[in-house]
Coordinates of N, CA, C and O in Angstrom, one line a residue:
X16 N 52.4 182.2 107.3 CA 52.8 181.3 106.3 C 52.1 179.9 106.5 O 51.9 179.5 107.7
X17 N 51.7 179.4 105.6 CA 50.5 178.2 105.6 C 51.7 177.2 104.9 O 51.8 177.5 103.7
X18 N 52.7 176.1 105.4 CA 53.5 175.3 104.9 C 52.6 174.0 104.9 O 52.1 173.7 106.0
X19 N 52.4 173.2 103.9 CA 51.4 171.9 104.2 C 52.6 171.0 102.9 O 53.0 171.4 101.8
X20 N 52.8 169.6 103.6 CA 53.2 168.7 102.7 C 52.3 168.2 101.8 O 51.2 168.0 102.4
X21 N 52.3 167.8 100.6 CA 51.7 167.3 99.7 C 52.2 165.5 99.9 O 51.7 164.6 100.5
X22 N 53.0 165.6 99.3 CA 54.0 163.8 99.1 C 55.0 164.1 99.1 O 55.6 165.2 99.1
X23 N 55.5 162.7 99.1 CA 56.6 162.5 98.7 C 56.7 161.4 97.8 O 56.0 160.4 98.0
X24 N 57.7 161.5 96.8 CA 57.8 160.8 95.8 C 57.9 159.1 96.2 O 57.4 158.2 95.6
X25 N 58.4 159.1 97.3 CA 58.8 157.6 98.2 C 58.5 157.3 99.3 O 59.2 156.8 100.2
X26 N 57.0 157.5 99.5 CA 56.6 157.1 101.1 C 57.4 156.3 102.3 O 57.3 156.4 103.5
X27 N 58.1 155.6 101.7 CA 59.6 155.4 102.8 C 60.5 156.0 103.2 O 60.6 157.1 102.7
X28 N 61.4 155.8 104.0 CA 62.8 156.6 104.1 C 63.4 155.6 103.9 O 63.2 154.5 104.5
X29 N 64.2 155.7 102.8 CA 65.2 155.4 101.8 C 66.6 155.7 102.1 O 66.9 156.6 101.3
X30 N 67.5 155.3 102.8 CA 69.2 155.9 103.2 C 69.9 156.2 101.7 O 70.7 157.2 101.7
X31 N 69.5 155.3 100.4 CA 70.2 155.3 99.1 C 69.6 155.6 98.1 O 69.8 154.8 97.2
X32 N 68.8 156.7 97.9 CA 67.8 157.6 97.1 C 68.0 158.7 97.8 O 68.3 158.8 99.0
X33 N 67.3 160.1 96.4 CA 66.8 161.1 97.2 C 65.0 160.7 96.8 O 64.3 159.9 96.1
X34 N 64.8 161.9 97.6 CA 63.2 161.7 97.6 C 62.8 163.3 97.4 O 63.1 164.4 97.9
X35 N 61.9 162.8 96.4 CA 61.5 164.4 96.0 C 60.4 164.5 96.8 O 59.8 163.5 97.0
X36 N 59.9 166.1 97.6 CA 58.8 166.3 98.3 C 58.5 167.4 97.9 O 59.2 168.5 97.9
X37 N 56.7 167.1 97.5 CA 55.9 168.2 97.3 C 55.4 168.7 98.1 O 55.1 168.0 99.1
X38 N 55.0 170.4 98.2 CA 54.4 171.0 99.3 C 54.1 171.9 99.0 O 54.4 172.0 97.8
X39 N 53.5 173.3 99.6 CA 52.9 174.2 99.0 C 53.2 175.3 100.0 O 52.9 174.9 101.2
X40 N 53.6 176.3 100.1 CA 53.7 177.3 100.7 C 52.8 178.5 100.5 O 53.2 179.3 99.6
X41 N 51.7 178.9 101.2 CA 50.4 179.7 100.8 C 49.8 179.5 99.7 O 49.5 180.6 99.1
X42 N 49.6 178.4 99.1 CA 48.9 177.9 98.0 C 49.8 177.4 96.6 O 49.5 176.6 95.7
X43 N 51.1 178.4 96.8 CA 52.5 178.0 95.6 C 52.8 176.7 96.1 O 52.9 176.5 97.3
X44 N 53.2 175.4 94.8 CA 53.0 174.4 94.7 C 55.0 174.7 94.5 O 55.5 175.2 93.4
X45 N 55.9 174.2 95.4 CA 57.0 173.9 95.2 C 57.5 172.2 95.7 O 56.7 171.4 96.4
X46 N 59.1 171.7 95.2 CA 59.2 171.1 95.6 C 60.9 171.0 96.2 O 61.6 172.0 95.8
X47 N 61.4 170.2 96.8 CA 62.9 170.1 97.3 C 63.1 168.2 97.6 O 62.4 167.2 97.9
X48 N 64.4 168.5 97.4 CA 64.6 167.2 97.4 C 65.8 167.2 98.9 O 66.7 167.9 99.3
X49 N 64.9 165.6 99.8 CA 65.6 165.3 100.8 C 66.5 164.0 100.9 O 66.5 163.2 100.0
X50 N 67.0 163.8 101.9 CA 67.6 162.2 102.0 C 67.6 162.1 103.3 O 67.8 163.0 104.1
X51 N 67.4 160.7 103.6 CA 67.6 160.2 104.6 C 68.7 159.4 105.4 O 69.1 158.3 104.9
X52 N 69.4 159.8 106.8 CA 70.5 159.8 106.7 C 70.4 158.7 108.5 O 69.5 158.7 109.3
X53 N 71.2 158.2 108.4 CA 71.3 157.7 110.1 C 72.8 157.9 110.6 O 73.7 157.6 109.8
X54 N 73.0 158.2 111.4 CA 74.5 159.1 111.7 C 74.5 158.4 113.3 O 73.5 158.3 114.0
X55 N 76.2 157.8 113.7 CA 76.3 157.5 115.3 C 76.6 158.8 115.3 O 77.3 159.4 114.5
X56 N 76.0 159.5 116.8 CA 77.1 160.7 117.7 C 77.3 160.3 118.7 O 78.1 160.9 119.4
X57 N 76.7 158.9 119.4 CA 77.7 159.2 120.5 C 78.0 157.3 120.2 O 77.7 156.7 119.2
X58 N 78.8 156.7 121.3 CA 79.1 155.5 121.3 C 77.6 154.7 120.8 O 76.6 155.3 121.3
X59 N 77.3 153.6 120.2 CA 76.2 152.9 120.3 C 74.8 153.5 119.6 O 73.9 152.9 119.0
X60 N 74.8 155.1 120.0 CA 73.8 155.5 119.7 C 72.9 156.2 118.2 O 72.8 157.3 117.9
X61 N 72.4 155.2 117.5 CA 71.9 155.8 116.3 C 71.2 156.9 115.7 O 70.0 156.8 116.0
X62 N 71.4 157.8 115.3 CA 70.1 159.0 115.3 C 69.7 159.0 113.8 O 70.6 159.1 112.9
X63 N 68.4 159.0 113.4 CA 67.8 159.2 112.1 C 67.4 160.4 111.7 O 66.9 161.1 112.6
X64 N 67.3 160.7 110.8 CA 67.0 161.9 110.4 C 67.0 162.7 108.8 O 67.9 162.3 108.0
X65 N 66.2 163.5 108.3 CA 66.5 163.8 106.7 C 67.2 165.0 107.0 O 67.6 165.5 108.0
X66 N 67.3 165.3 105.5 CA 68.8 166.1 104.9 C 68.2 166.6 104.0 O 67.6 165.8 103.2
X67 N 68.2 168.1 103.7 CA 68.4 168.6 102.5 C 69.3 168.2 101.5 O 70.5 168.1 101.9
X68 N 69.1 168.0 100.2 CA 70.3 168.1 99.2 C 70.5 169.4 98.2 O 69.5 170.0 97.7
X69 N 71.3 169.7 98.2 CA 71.9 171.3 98.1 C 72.2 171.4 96.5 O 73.2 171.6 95.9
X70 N 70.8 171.0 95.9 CA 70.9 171.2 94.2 C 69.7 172.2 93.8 O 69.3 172.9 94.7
X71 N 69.1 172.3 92.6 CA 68.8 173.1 92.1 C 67.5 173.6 92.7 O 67.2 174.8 92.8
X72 N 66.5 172.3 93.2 CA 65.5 172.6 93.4 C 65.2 173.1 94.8 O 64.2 173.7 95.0
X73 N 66.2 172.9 95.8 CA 67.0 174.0 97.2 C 67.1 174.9 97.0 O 66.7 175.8 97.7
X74 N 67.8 175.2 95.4 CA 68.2 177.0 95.3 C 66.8 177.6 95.0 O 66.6 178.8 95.2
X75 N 66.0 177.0 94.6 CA 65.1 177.5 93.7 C 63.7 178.0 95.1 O 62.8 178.9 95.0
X76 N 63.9 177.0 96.3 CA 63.1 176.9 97.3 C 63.7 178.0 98.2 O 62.9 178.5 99.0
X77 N 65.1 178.3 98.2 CA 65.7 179.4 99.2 C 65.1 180.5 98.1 O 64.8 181.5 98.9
X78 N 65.0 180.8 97.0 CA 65.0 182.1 95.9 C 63.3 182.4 96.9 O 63.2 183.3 97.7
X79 N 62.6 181.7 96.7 CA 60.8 181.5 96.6 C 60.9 182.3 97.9 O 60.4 183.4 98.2
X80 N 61.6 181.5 98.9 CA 61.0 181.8 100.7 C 61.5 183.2 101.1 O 60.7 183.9 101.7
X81 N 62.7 183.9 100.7 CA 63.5 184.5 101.0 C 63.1 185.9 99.9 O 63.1 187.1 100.3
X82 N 62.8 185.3 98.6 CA 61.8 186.8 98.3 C 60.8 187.2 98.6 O 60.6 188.4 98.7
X83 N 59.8 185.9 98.9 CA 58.5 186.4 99.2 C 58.6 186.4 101.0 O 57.5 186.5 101.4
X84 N 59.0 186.3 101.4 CA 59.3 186.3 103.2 C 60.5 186.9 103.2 O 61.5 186.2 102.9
X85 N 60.7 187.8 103.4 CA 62.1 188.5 103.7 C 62.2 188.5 105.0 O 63.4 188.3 105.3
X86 N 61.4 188.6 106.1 CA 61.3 188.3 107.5 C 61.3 187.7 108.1 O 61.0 187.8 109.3
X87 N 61.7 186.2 107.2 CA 61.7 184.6 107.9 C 63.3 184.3 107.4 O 63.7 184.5 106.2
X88 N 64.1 183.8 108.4 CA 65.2 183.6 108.1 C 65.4 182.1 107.6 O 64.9 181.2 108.2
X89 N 66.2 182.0 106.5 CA 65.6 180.8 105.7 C 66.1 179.3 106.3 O 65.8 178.2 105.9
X90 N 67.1 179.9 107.5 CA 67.5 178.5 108.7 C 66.4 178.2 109.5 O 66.2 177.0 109.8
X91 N 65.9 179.0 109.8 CA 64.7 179.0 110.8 C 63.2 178.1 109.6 O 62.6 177.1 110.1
X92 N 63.1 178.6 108.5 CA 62.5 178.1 107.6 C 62.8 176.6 107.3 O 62.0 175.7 107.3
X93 N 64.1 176.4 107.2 CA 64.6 174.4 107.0 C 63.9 173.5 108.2 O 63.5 172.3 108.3
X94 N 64.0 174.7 109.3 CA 63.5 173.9 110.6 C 62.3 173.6 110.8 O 61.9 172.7 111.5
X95 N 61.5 174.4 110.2 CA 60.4 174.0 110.5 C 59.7 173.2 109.6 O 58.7 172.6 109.8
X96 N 60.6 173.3 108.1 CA 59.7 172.3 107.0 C 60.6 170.8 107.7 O 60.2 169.9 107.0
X97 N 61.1 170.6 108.2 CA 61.4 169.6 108.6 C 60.9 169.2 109.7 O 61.1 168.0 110.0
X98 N 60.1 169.9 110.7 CA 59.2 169.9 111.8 C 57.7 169.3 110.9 O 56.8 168.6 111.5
X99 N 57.6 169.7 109.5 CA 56.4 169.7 109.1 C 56.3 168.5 108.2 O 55.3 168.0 107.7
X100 N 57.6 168.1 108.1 CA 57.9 166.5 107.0 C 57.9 165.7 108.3 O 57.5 164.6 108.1
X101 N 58.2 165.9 109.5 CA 58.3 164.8 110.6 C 57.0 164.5 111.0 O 56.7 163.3 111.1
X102 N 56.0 165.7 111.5 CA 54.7 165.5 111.6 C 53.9 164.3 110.0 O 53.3 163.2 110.1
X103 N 54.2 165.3 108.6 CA 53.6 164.4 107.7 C 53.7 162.7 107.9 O 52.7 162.1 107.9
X104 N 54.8 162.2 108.1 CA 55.5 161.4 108.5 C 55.1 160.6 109.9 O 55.2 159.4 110.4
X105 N 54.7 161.4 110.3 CA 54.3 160.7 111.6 C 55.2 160.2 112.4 O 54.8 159.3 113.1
X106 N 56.7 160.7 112.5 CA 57.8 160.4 112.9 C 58.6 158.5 112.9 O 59.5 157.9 113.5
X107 N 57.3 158.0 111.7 CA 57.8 157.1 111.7 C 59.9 156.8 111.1 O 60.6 157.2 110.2
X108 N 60.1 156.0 112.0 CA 61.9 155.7 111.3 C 62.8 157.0 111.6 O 64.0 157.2 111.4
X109 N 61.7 157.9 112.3 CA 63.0 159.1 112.7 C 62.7 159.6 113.9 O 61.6 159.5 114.6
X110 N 63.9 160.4 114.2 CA 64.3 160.7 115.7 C 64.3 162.2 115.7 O 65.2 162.9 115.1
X111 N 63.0 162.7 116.6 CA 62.3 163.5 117.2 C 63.9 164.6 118.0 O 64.2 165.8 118.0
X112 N 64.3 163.8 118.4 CA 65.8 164.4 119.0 C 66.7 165.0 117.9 O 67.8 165.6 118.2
X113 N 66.2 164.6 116.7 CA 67.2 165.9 115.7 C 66.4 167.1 115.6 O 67.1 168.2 115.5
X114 N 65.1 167.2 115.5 CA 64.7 168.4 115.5 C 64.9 169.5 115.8 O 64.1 169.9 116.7
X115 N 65.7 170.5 115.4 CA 66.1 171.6 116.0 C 65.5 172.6 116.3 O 66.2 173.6 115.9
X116 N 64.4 172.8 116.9 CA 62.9 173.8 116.6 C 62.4 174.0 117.8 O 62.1 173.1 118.5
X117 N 62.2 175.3 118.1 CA 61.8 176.2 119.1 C 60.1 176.3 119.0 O 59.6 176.1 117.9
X118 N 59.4 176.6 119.9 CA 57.7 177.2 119.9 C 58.3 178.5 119.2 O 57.7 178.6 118.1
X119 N 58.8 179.3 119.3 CA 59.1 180.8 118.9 C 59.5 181.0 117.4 O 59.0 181.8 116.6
X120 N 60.6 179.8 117.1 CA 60.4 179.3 115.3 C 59.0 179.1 114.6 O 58.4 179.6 113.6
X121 N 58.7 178.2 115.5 CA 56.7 177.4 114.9 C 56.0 179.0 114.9 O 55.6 179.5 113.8
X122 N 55.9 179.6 115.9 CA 55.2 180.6 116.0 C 55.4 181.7 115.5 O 54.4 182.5 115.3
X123 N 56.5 182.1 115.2 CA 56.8 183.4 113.7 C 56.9 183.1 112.6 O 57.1 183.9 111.7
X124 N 56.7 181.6 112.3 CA 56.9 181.0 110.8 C 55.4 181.3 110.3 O 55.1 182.1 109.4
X125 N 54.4 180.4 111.2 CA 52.9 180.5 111.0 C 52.5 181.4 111.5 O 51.3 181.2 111.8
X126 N 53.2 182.7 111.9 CA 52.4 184.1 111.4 C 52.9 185.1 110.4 O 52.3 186.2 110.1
X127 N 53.7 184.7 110.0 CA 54.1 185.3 108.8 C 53.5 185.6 107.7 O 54.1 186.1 106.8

């Protein structure tokens, strides 16, 4: 699987908008909408990070990955387009420590 970001509608991270993001999955031109969220977990400690929002253009992005990839589990799939919006991104304003992503995720996604 070849996942490459295109844009995002809002080159910033925005806590009070969503942000639509373009991208292309083996040359199909989809989009999903994220948000940007900053959450305490422990005392003191801030963590940044985006969010899926769970509307039409999510359903339409789980329909796409999940028929044409039946072999990519579509949790494993969130992880990594969010490994691939953080790289776009350049991890500016977010924290590397939410990433929840394995070498073995990266590496069955982009052979797929």
């Amino acid at each position: 699987m070849n996942l490459k970001i295109i844009n995002k509608q809002y080159p910033r991270n925005d806590k009070y908008n969503k942000n639509k993001v373009k991208f292309t999955v083996d040359g199909y031109e989809l989009y999903i909408n994220i948000i940007y969220l900053e959450m305490t977990f422990e005392v003191n400690h801030l963590r940044r990070f985006n969010a899926f929002l769970d509307d039409k253009l999510y359903e339409q992005c789980e329909q796409f990955i999940t028929g044409r990839y039946p072999n990519i589990d579509f949790e494993d799939f969130k992880k990594y387009f969010m490994y691939k919006l953080y790289k776009y991104s350049r991890g500016v304003g977010l924290d590397k420590e939410c990433l929840d992503i394995t070498p073995e995720i990266i590496k069955r996604i982009e052979e797929a």
